[in-house]
Amino acid sequence: MEISAKNKMKGTIVDITLGSVMAKVKINIGNDNVISSVITIESVADLNLKVGDEVYAIVKSTEVMIGK
Amino acid sequence: MEISAKNKMKGTIVDITLGSVMAKVKINIGNDNVISSVITIESVADLNLKVGDEVYAIVKSTEVMIGK
Amino acid sequence: MEISAKNKMKGTIVDITLGSVMAKVKINIGNDNVISSVITIESVADLNLKVGDEVYAIVKSTEVMIGK
Amino acid sequence: MEISAKNKMKGTIVDITLGSVMAKVKINIGNDNVISSVITIESVADLNLKVGDEVYAIVKSTEVMIGK
Amino acid sequence: MEISAKNKMKGTIVDITLGSVMAKVKINIGNDNVISSVITIESVADLNLKVGDEVYAIVKSTEVMIGK
Amino acid sequence: MEISAKNKMKGTIVDITLGSVMAKVKINIGNDNVISSVITIESVADLNLKVGDEVYAIVKSTEVMIGK
């Protein structure tokens, strides 16, 4: 399945913090950028996410702001 | 002002498409990643955004999904 | 690629309205529910979306509110 | 009060998981679709949400992606 | 219908800009705060929004960032 | 750094609830409006947020719905 969200940044999971409902996953996408993602712990389990996994950080274009 | 959104990716604007209300801005953040941002044309004018500008693409962590 | 977003609703595209930057796509997911999605016209072209296509409406759980 | 968000899917709450700040609520909207919603536990209390309640899952159109 | 989104700010519509798909609506909520909302022109028509209308600007808590 | 998000409401933090991953921060912006923000506890620490701090609640225009 291809998804409409235009921003797909390939990287490696470097940290996972599990809460009771939500989890924070850190993804190193290179070039000094580490992306922080907050998803449900259910999704962490469903995708069997682990530190070291190669994944994509995915963001819908309408969610991206610009700072200057 | 510092902002709580944890994802701030430095890059260069490579394209701006203006609509009647919304605009699409493409930001090259290096490492083969071009980020697409949809903001109001009012914000493009307020920040005086132009192709070639050094900017940050900013995303709240709760807006980042993971694909594997 | 599997995505962390937990809400994936299968349906059929019943209408597409194209603007200059954004597009509105209506997806009939059955049971009297027609989902409205706003994405870039660039994504409509990239996915070659057409009325009648079988697609998924995808929503991150943190974006779902509840009304009672 | 009528709300601008165009996606309002009627369903029944089938599961509630409470964390310390956030809660995950599962809503069966029929046709094999179970929607996952992440809201504050404060909102769960304010709306007095319980398994079995008839509710609406509400999503702003700009938050809906398309997969094909 | 009561909605889980905790932020409901009462105000008056002071400006509406219509595009081909999206519209920008400005809402004066008092205390020097004018809120900008981007919704579909379909929602503007459905709610029959006009300058001068008393409305609520509604925001899900997970969408609010903090600057300091 | 100036940010494209058009809604920046000045206020005072009146409450902070810390979970294991996420935190809820309440900001009084005057005129009877208390804004609820859900961010990571990491951001609360990074910005050193405390009750009584003067901050801005920041919201992207595409995240604002309208109720009438």
Short mmCIF file of C-alpha atoms in Angstrom, two decimals:
data_model
loop_
_atom_site.label_atom_id
_atom_site.label_comp_id
_atom_site.label_asym_id
_atom_site.label_seq_id
_atom_site.Cartn_x
_atom_site.Cartn_y
_atom_site.Cartn_z
CA MET A 1 0.00 0.00 0.00
CA GLU A 2 1.22 3.47 -0.94
CA ILE A 3 0.16 6.35 1.32
CA SER A 4 -0.72 9.96 0.43
CA ALA A 5 1.46 11.46 3.20
CA LYS A 6 4.35 12.98 1.27
CA ASN A 7 6.99 13.01 4.01
CA LYS A 8 8.64 9.63 4.51
CA MET A 9 12.08 9.86 6.12
CA LYS A 10 14.12 6.67 6.35
CA GLY A 11 16.00 6.14 9.59
CA THR A 12 16.96 3.85 12.45
CA ILE A 13 15.20 3.56 15.81
CA VAL A 14 17.62 4.71 18.54
CA ASP A 15 15.33 4.79 21.58
CA ILE A 16 11.88 3.62 22.70
CA THR A 17 10.15 4.83 25.89
CA LEU A 18 6.98 2.96 26.83
CA GLY A 19 4.22 4.57 28.93
CA SER A 20 0.91 3.02 29.93
CA VAL A 21 -0.92 4.10 26.74
CA MET A 22 1.56 6.06 24.62
CA ALA A 23 5.17 5.46 23.60
CA LYS A 24 7.89 7.79 22.38
CA VAL A 25 10.13 6.48 19.61
CA LYS A 26 13.31 8.27 18.49
CA ILE A 27 14.41 7.78 14.88
CA ASN A 28 17.82 8.90 13.58
CA ILE A 29 17.27 9.98 9.95
CA GLY A 30 20.86 11.11 9.42
CA ASN A 31 22.30 14.58 8.81
CA ASP A 32 22.04 15.33 12.59
CA ASN A 33 18.27 14.92 12.61
CA VAL A 34 16.65 12.69 15.26
CA ILE A 35 12.89 12.53 14.86
CA SER A 36 10.63 12.04 17.89
CA SER A 37 7.38 10.13 17.31
CA VAL A 38 4.56 9.58 19.80
CA ILE A 39 2.35 6.59 18.98
CA THR A 40 0.34 4.07 21.02
CA ILE A 41 2.17 1.24 22.78
CA GLU A 42 -0.28 -0.96 20.87
CA SER A 43 1.27 0.19 17.58
CA VAL A 44 4.79 -0.41 18.95
CA ALA A 45 3.72 -3.99 19.68
CA ASP A 46 1.80 -4.46 16.41
CA LEU A 47 4.80 -3.36 14.32
CA ASN A 48 7.18 -5.15 16.74
CA LEU A 49 9.34 -2.01 16.88
CA LYS A 50 12.80 -2.43 18.44
CA VAL A 51 15.90 -0.26 18.80
CA GLY A 52 17.98 -0.75 15.65
CA ASP A 53 15.01 -1.29 13.33
CA GLU A 54 15.09 0.47 9.95
CA VAL A 55 11.82 2.40 9.69
CA TYR A 56 10.23 5.45 8.10
CA ALA A 57 9.08 8.53 10.00
CA ILE A 58 5.90 9.59 8.18
CA VAL A 59 4.28 13.03 8.39
CA LYS A 60 1.27 14.51 6.53
CA SER A 61 2.24 17.78 4.80
CA THR A 62 -0.50 19.73 6.60
CA GLU A 63 1.27 18.96 9.91
CA VAL A 64 4.57 20.61 8.95
CA MET A 65 5.19 24.17 10.12
CA ILE A 66 8.05 26.43 9.05
CA GLY A 67 10.36 28.42 11.32
CA LYS A 68 12.64 31.17 10.02
CA MET B 1 11.02 31.92 21.81
CA GLU B 2 11.71 28.21 22.16
CA ILE B 3 8.91 25.84 21.10
CA SER B 4 7.87 22.49 22.61
CA ALA B 5 7.69 20.73 19.22
CA LYS B 6 10.71 18.43 19.30
CA ASN B 7 11.25 17.98 15.57
CA LYS B 8 13.08 20.89 13.96
CA MET B 9 14.86 19.98 10.73
CA LYS B 10 17.10 22.59 9.16
CA GLY B 11 16.91 22.92 5.40
CA THR B 12 16.62 25.11 2.33
CA ILE B 13 13.41 26.04 0.52
CA VAL B 14 13.53 24.58 -2.98
CA ASP B 15 9.99 25.27 -4.19
CA ILE B 16 6.90 27.29 -3.29
CA THR B 17 3.45 26.77 -4.85
CA LEU B 18 0.85 29.40 -4.00
CA GLY B 19 -2.89 28.66 -4.05
CA SER B 20 -5.71 31.01 -3.14
CA VAL B 21 -5.64 30.18 0.59
CA MET B 22 -2.95 27.52 1.09
CA ALA B 23 0.62 27.18 -0.12
CA LYS B 24 2.91 24.17 -0.47
CA VAL B 25 6.55 24.71 0.46
CA LYS B 26 9.29 22.14 -0.26
CA ILE B 27 12.30 22.08 2.05
CA ASN B 28 15.47 20.11 1.31
CA ILE B 29 16.80 18.91 4.69
CA GLY B 30 19.69 16.93 3.20
CA ASN B 31 20.35 13.19 3.16
CA ASP B 32 17.86 12.81 0.23
CA ASN B 33 14.94 14.11 2.30
CA VAL B 34 12.70 16.83 0.86
CA ILE B 35 9.97 17.85 3.29
CA SER B 36 6.60 19.09 2.02
CA SER B 37 4.80 21.66 4.17
CA VAL B 38 1.30 23.05 3.65
CA ILE B 39 0.71 26.41 5.35
CA THR B 40 -1.43 29.48 4.61
CA ILE B 41 -0.28 31.91 1.92
CA GLU B 42 -0.65 34.50 4.71
CA SER B 43 2.16 32.76 6.63
CA VAL B 44 4.32 32.61 3.48
CA ALA B 45 3.92 36.39 3.22
CA ASP B 46 4.36 37.04 6.97
CA LEU B 47 7.64 35.11 7.07
CA ASN B 48 8.60 36.46 3.62
CA LEU B 49 9.49 32.92 2.51
CA LYS B 50 11.46 32.61 -0.74
CA VAL B 51 13.21 29.81 -2.61
CA GLY B 52 16.73 29.57 -1.22
CA ASP B 53 15.82 30.61 2.33
CA GLU B 54 17.34 28.64 5.21
CA VAL B 55 14.43 27.53 7.39
CA TYR B 56 13.34 24.84 9.82
CA ALA B 57 10.63 22.27 9.13
CA ILE B 58 8.87 21.86 12.48
CA VAL B 59 6.65 18.93 13.47
CA LYS B 60 4.96 18.08 16.80
CA SER B 61 5.91 14.54 17.93
CA THR B 62 2.27 13.44 18.13
CA GLU B 63 2.01 14.02 14.35
CA VAL B 64 4.77 11.56 13.41
CA MET B 65 3.75 8.05 12.36
CA ILE B 66 6.08 5.12 11.81
CA GLY B 67 6.18 2.81 8.78
CA LYS B 68 8.06 -0.49 8.80
CA MET C 1 5.22 -1.15 4.37
CA GLU C 2 2.97 -1.34 7.42
CA ILE C 3 2.08 1.95 9.14
CA SER C 4 1.56 2.70 12.86
CA ALA C 5 -1.69 4.62 12.28
CA LYS C 6 -4.33 2.26 13.66
CA ASN C 7 -7.36 3.50 11.75
CA LYS C 8 -7.53 2.17 8.21
CA MET C 9 -11.02 2.17 6.74
CA LYS C 10 -11.53 0.48 3.37
CA GLY C 11 -13.79 2.29 0.94
CA THR C 12 -14.45 3.58 -2.54
CA ILE C 13 -13.71 7.07 -3.84
CA VAL C 14 -17.02 8.75 -4.75
CA ASP C 15 -15.86 12.31 -5.43
CA ILE C 16 -12.70 14.34 -6.02
CA THR C 17 -12.56 18.16 -5.96
CA LEU C 18 -9.28 19.68 -7.13
CA GLY C 19 -8.09 23.10 -5.96
CA SER C 20 -4.86 24.85 -6.84
CA VAL C 21 -2.86 23.26 -4.00
CA MET C 22 -5.25 21.05 -2.04
CA ALA C 23 -7.86 18.50 -3.04
CA LYS C 24 -10.87 17.07 -1.24
CA VAL C 25 -11.53 13.37 -1.70
CA LYS C 26 -14.74 11.65 -0.53
CA ILE C 27 -14.54 7.96 0.38
CA ASN C 28 -17.60 5.80 1.00
CA ILE C 29 -16.61 3.28 3.72
CA GLY C 30 -20.04 1.69 3.94
CA ASN C 31 -22.58 1.68 6.77
CA ASP C 32 -23.69 5.23 5.75
CA ASN C 33 -20.24 6.72 6.42
CA VAL C 34 -18.62 8.93 3.77
CA ILE C 35 -15.18 10.11 4.83
CA SER C 36 -13.82 13.46 3.67
CA SER C 37 -10.05 13.73 3.18
CA VAL C 38 -8.05 16.83 2.34
CA ILE C 39 -4.66 16.11 0.75
CA THR C 40 -2.41 17.87 -1.76
CA ILE C 41 -3.30 17.67 -5.46
CA GLU C 42 0.27 16.39 -5.81
CA SER C 43 -0.68 13.30 -3.76
CA VAL C 44 -3.85 12.81 -5.84
CA ALA C 45 -1.61 12.72 -8.92
CA ASP C 46 1.12 10.58 -7.31
CA LEU C 47 -1.39 7.92 -6.26
CA ASN C 48 -3.36 8.42 -9.50
CA LEU C 49 -6.58 8.65 -7.50
CA LYS C 50 -9.83 8.39 -9.49
CA VAL C 51 -13.51 8.10 -8.64
CA GLY C 52 -14.27 4.39 -8.19
CA ASP C 53 -10.84 3.48 -6.78
CA GLU C 54 -10.73 1.14 -3.79
CA VAL C 55 -8.63 2.90 -1.16
CA TYR C 56 -8.10 3.19 2.58
CA ALA C 57 -8.89 6.28 4.66
CA ILE C 58 -6.09 6.41 7.24
CA VAL C 59 -6.19 8.35 10.50
CA LYS C 60 -3.70 8.51 13.41
CA SER C 61 -5.44 7.68 16.72
CA THR C 62 -4.36 10.98 18.31
CA GLU C 63 -6.47 12.80 15.67
CA VAL C 64 -9.77 11.14 16.62
CA MET C 65 -12.09 13.03 18.95
CA ILE C 66 -15.23 11.65 20.58
CA GLY C 67 -18.68 13.25 20.62
CA LYS C 68 -21.46 12.07 22.95
CA MET D 1 -23.52 22.98 18.68
CA GLU D 2 -22.67 21.83 15.18
CA ILE D 3 -18.98 21.34 14.41
CA SER D 4 -17.07 21.98 11.15
CA ALA D 5 -15.28 18.60 11.24
CA LYS D 6 -16.95 16.68 8.44
CA ASN D 7 -16.24 13.12 9.59
CA LYS D 8 -18.60 11.95 12.30
CA MET D 9 -18.90 8.16 12.51
CA LYS D 10 -21.53 6.73 14.84
CA GLY D 11 -20.48 3.72 16.88
CA THR D 12 -20.31 1.94 20.20
CA ILE D 13 -17.42 2.05 22.68
CA VAL D 14 -15.98 -1.47 22.99
CA ASP D 15 -12.86 -0.80 25.08
CA ILE D 16 -11.27 1.92 27.23
CA THR D 17 -7.64 1.85 28.42
CA LEU D 18 -6.71 4.51 30.96
CA GLY D 19 -3.14 5.78 31.36
CA SER D 20 -1.93 8.49 33.72
CA VAL D 21 -2.64 11.37 31.28
CA MET D 22 -4.00 9.84 28.08
CA ALA D 23 -6.63 7.18 27.37
CA LYS D 24 -7.26 4.96 24.37
CA VAL D 25 -10.90 4.41 23.42
CA LYS D 26 -12.01 1.83 20.83
CA ILE D 27 -15.22 2.52 18.92
CA ASN D 28 -16.95 -0.06 16.73
CA ILE D 29 -18.52 1.86 13.82
CA GLY D 30 -19.79 -1.24 12.05
CA ASN D 31 -18.80 -2.75 8.71
CA ASP D 32 -15.68 -4.32 10.36
CA ASN D 33 -14.24 -0.93 11.31
CA VAL D 34 -13.05 -0.36 14.89
CA ILE D 35 -11.76 3.18 15.39
CA SER D 36 -9.01 3.90 17.92
CA SER D 37 -9.09 7.32 19.62
CA VAL D 38 -6.50 8.79 21.97
CA ILE D 39 -7.85 11.55 24.23
CA THR D 40 -7.08 12.79 27.75
CA ILE D 41 -8.38 10.82 30.73
CA GLU D 42 -9.88 14.17 31.76
CA SER D 43 -12.11 14.07 28.66
CA VAL D 44 -13.08 10.45 29.37
CA ALA D 45 -14.25 11.61 32.81
CA ASP D 46 -15.90 14.82 31.56
CA LEU D 47 -17.97 12.93 28.99
CA ASN D 48 -18.45 10.02 31.44
CA LEU D 49 -17.44 7.57 28.69
CA LYS D 50 -18.14 3.89 29.36
CA VAL D 51 -17.98 0.67 27.36
CA GLY D 52 -21.32 0.31 25.59
CA ASP D 53 -21.91 4.05 25.11
CA GLU D 54 -23.19 5.20 21.72
CA VAL D 55 -20.78 7.91 20.56
CA TYR D 56 -19.37 9.58 17.47
CA ALA D 57 -15.75 9.29 16.32
CA ILE D 58 -14.95 12.75 14.93
CA VAL D 59 -12.07 13.57 12.59
CA LYS D 60 -11.14 16.83 10.81
CA SER D 61 -10.80 16.26 7.05
CA THR D 62 -7.23 17.60 6.99
CA GLU D 63 -6.23 14.69 9.26
CA VAL D 64 -7.35 11.95 6.85
CA MET D 65 -4.72 10.35 4.62
CA ILE D 66 -5.36 7.96 1.74
CA GLY D 67 -3.66 4.64 1.10
CA LYS D 68 -3.93 2.80 -2.20
CA MET E 1 -23.56 16.62 21.30
CA GLU E 2 -20.63 17.31 23.63
CA ILE E 3 -17.15 16.84 22.16
CA SER E 4 -13.98 15.53 23.85
CA ALA E 5 -11.79 18.38 22.50
CA LYS E 6 -11.09 20.43 25.61
CA ASN E 7 -10.32 23.79 23.99
CA LYS E 8 -13.45 25.70 22.99
CA MET E 9 -12.89 29.44 22.71
CA LYS E 10 -15.94 31.64 22.14
CA GLY E 11 -15.54 34.45 19.67
CA THR E 12 -16.84 36.38 16.70
CA ILE E 13 -15.97 35.78 13.05
CA VAL E 14 -14.15 38.86 11.73
CA ASP E 15 -13.01 37.62 8.31
CA ILE E 16 -13.60 34.77 5.84
CA THR E 17 -11.37 34.07 2.82
CA LEU E 18 -12.70 31.47 0.40
CA GLY E 19 -10.39 29.42 -1.83
CA SER E 20 -11.38 26.69 -4.27
CA VAL E 21 -11.26 23.88 -1.65
CA MET E 22 -10.19 25.45 1.64
CA ALA E 23 -11.24 28.59 3.50
CA LYS E 24 -9.55 30.66 6.17
CA VAL E 25 -11.76 31.99 8.95
CA LYS E 26 -10.58 34.55 11.51
CA ILE E 27 -12.23 34.51 14.94
CA ASN E 28 -11.75 37.26 17.53
CA ILE E 29 -11.83 35.55 20.95
CA GLY E 30 -11.09 38.72 22.90
CA ASN E 31 -8.08 39.71 24.98
CA ASP E 32 -6.17 40.60 21.75
CA ASN E 33 -6.36 37.05 20.40
CA VAL E 34 -7.57 36.47 16.84
CA ILE E 35 -7.66 32.78 15.96
CA SER E 36 -7.08 31.62 12.39
CA SER E 37 -8.90 28.45 11.30
CA VAL E 38 -8.50 26.59 8.01
CA ILE E 39 -11.49 24.41 7.11
CA THR E 40 -13.14 23.28 3.87
CA ILE E 41 -15.37 25.73 1.98
CA GLU E 42 -17.94 22.93 2.23
CA SER E 43 -17.95 23.32 6.03
CA VAL E 44 -18.27 27.10 5.71
CA ALA E 45 -21.38 26.52 3.61
CA ASP E 46 -22.75 23.70 5.81
CA LEU E 47 -22.51 25.84 8.96
CA ASN E 48 -23.58 28.95 6.98
CA LEU E 49 -20.65 30.88 8.50
CA LYS E 50 -20.71 34.66 8.06
CA VAL E 51 -18.70 37.60 9.39
CA GLY E 52 -20.25 38.61 12.71
CA ASP E 53 -21.36 35.09 13.70
CA GLU E 54 -20.74 34.01 17.30
CA VAL E 55 -18.84 30.73 17.11
CA TYR E 56 -16.37 28.55 18.99
CA ALA E 57 -12.80 27.87 17.87
CA ILE E 58 -12.21 24.24 18.84
CA VAL E 59 -8.80 22.59 19.22
CA LYS E 60 -7.84 19.08 20.40
CA SER E 61 -5.33 19.27 23.28
CA THR E 62 -2.78 17.12 21.43
CA GLU E 63 -2.58 19.89 18.77
CA VAL E 64 -1.46 22.62 21.18
CA MET E 65 2.27 23.37 21.43
CA ILE E 66 3.93 25.62 23.98
CA GLY E 67 6.42 28.41 23.30
CA LYS E 68 8.51 30.00 26.04
CA MET F 1 13.02 32.12 15.21
CA GLU F 2 9.58 33.08 13.94
CA ILE F 3 7.13 30.23 13.27
CA SER F 4 4.46 29.91 10.56
CA ALA F 5 1.73 28.78 13.01
CA LYS F 6 -0.57 31.79 13.16
CA ASN F 7 -2.20 31.16 16.53
CA LYS F 8 -0.03 32.23 19.44
CA MET F 9 -1.98 32.95 22.61
CA LYS F 10 -0.10 34.45 25.54
CA GLY F 11 -0.95 33.08 28.96
CA THR F 12 0.17 31.72 32.31
CA ILE F 13 0.64 28.05 33.20
CA VAL F 14 -1.85 27.15 35.93
CA ASP F 15 -1.41 23.38 36.13
CA ILE F 16 0.94 20.62 34.96
CA THR F 17 0.13 16.90 35.13
CA LEU F 18 3.01 14.56 34.37
CA GLY F 19 2.47 11.03 33.02
CA SER F 20 5.13 8.51 32.06
CA VAL F 21 5.49 9.79 28.46
CA MET F 22 3.01 12.64 28.03
CA ALA F 23 2.12 15.66 30.13
CA LYS F 24 -0.94 17.89 30.22
CA VAL F 25 -0.32 21.60 30.69
CA LYS F 26 -3.11 24.11 31.40
CA ILE F 27 -2.59 27.69 30.25
CA ASN F 28 -4.84 30.57 31.30
CA ILE F 29 -4.98 32.97 28.33
CA GLY F 30 -7.46 35.35 29.95
CA ASN F 31 -11.06 36.17 29.03
CA ASP F 32 -12.22 32.91 30.75
CA ASN F 33 -10.21 30.71 28.38
CA VAL F 34 -7.97 27.99 29.81
CA ILE F 35 -6.11 26.11 27.11
CA SER F 36 -5.17 22.44 27.56
CA SER F 37 -1.96 21.27 25.86
CA VAL F 38 -0.65 17.70 25.66
CA ILE F 39 3.10 17.50 25.00
CA THR F 40 5.88 15.06 25.96
CA ILE F 41 7.29 15.19 29.50
CA GLU F 42 10.63 15.58 27.69
CA SER F 43 9.45 18.93 26.30
CA VAL F 44 8.22 20.01 29.74
CA ALA F 45 11.75 19.34 31.04
CA ASP F 46 13.52 20.88 28.02
CA LEU F 47 11.57 24.14 28.35
CA ASN F 48 11.71 23.89 32.17
CA LEU F 49 7.97 24.58 32.33
CA LYS F 50 6.57 25.45 35.76
CA VAL F 51 3.25 26.68 37.12
CA GLY F 52 3.27 30.47 36.91
CA ASP F 53 5.44 30.65 33.76
CA GLU F 54 4.39 33.11 31.05
CA VAL F 55 4.15 31.10 27.82
CA TYR F 56 2.41 30.95 24.46
CA ALA F 57 -0.11 28.31 23.44
CA ILE F 58 0.63 27.72 19.75
CA VAL F 59 -1.73 26.09 17.26
CA LYS F 60 -1.42 25.57 13.48
CA SER F 61 -4.45 27.02 11.66
CA THR F 62 -5.27 23.70 9.99
CA GLU F 63 -5.89 22.23 13.49
CA VAL F 64 -8.65 24.69 14.40
CA MET F 65 -12.25 23.60 13.94
CA ILE F 66 -15.32 25.79 14.25
CA GLY F 67 -18.46 25.08 16.26
CA LYS F 68 -21.69 27.04 15.81
#
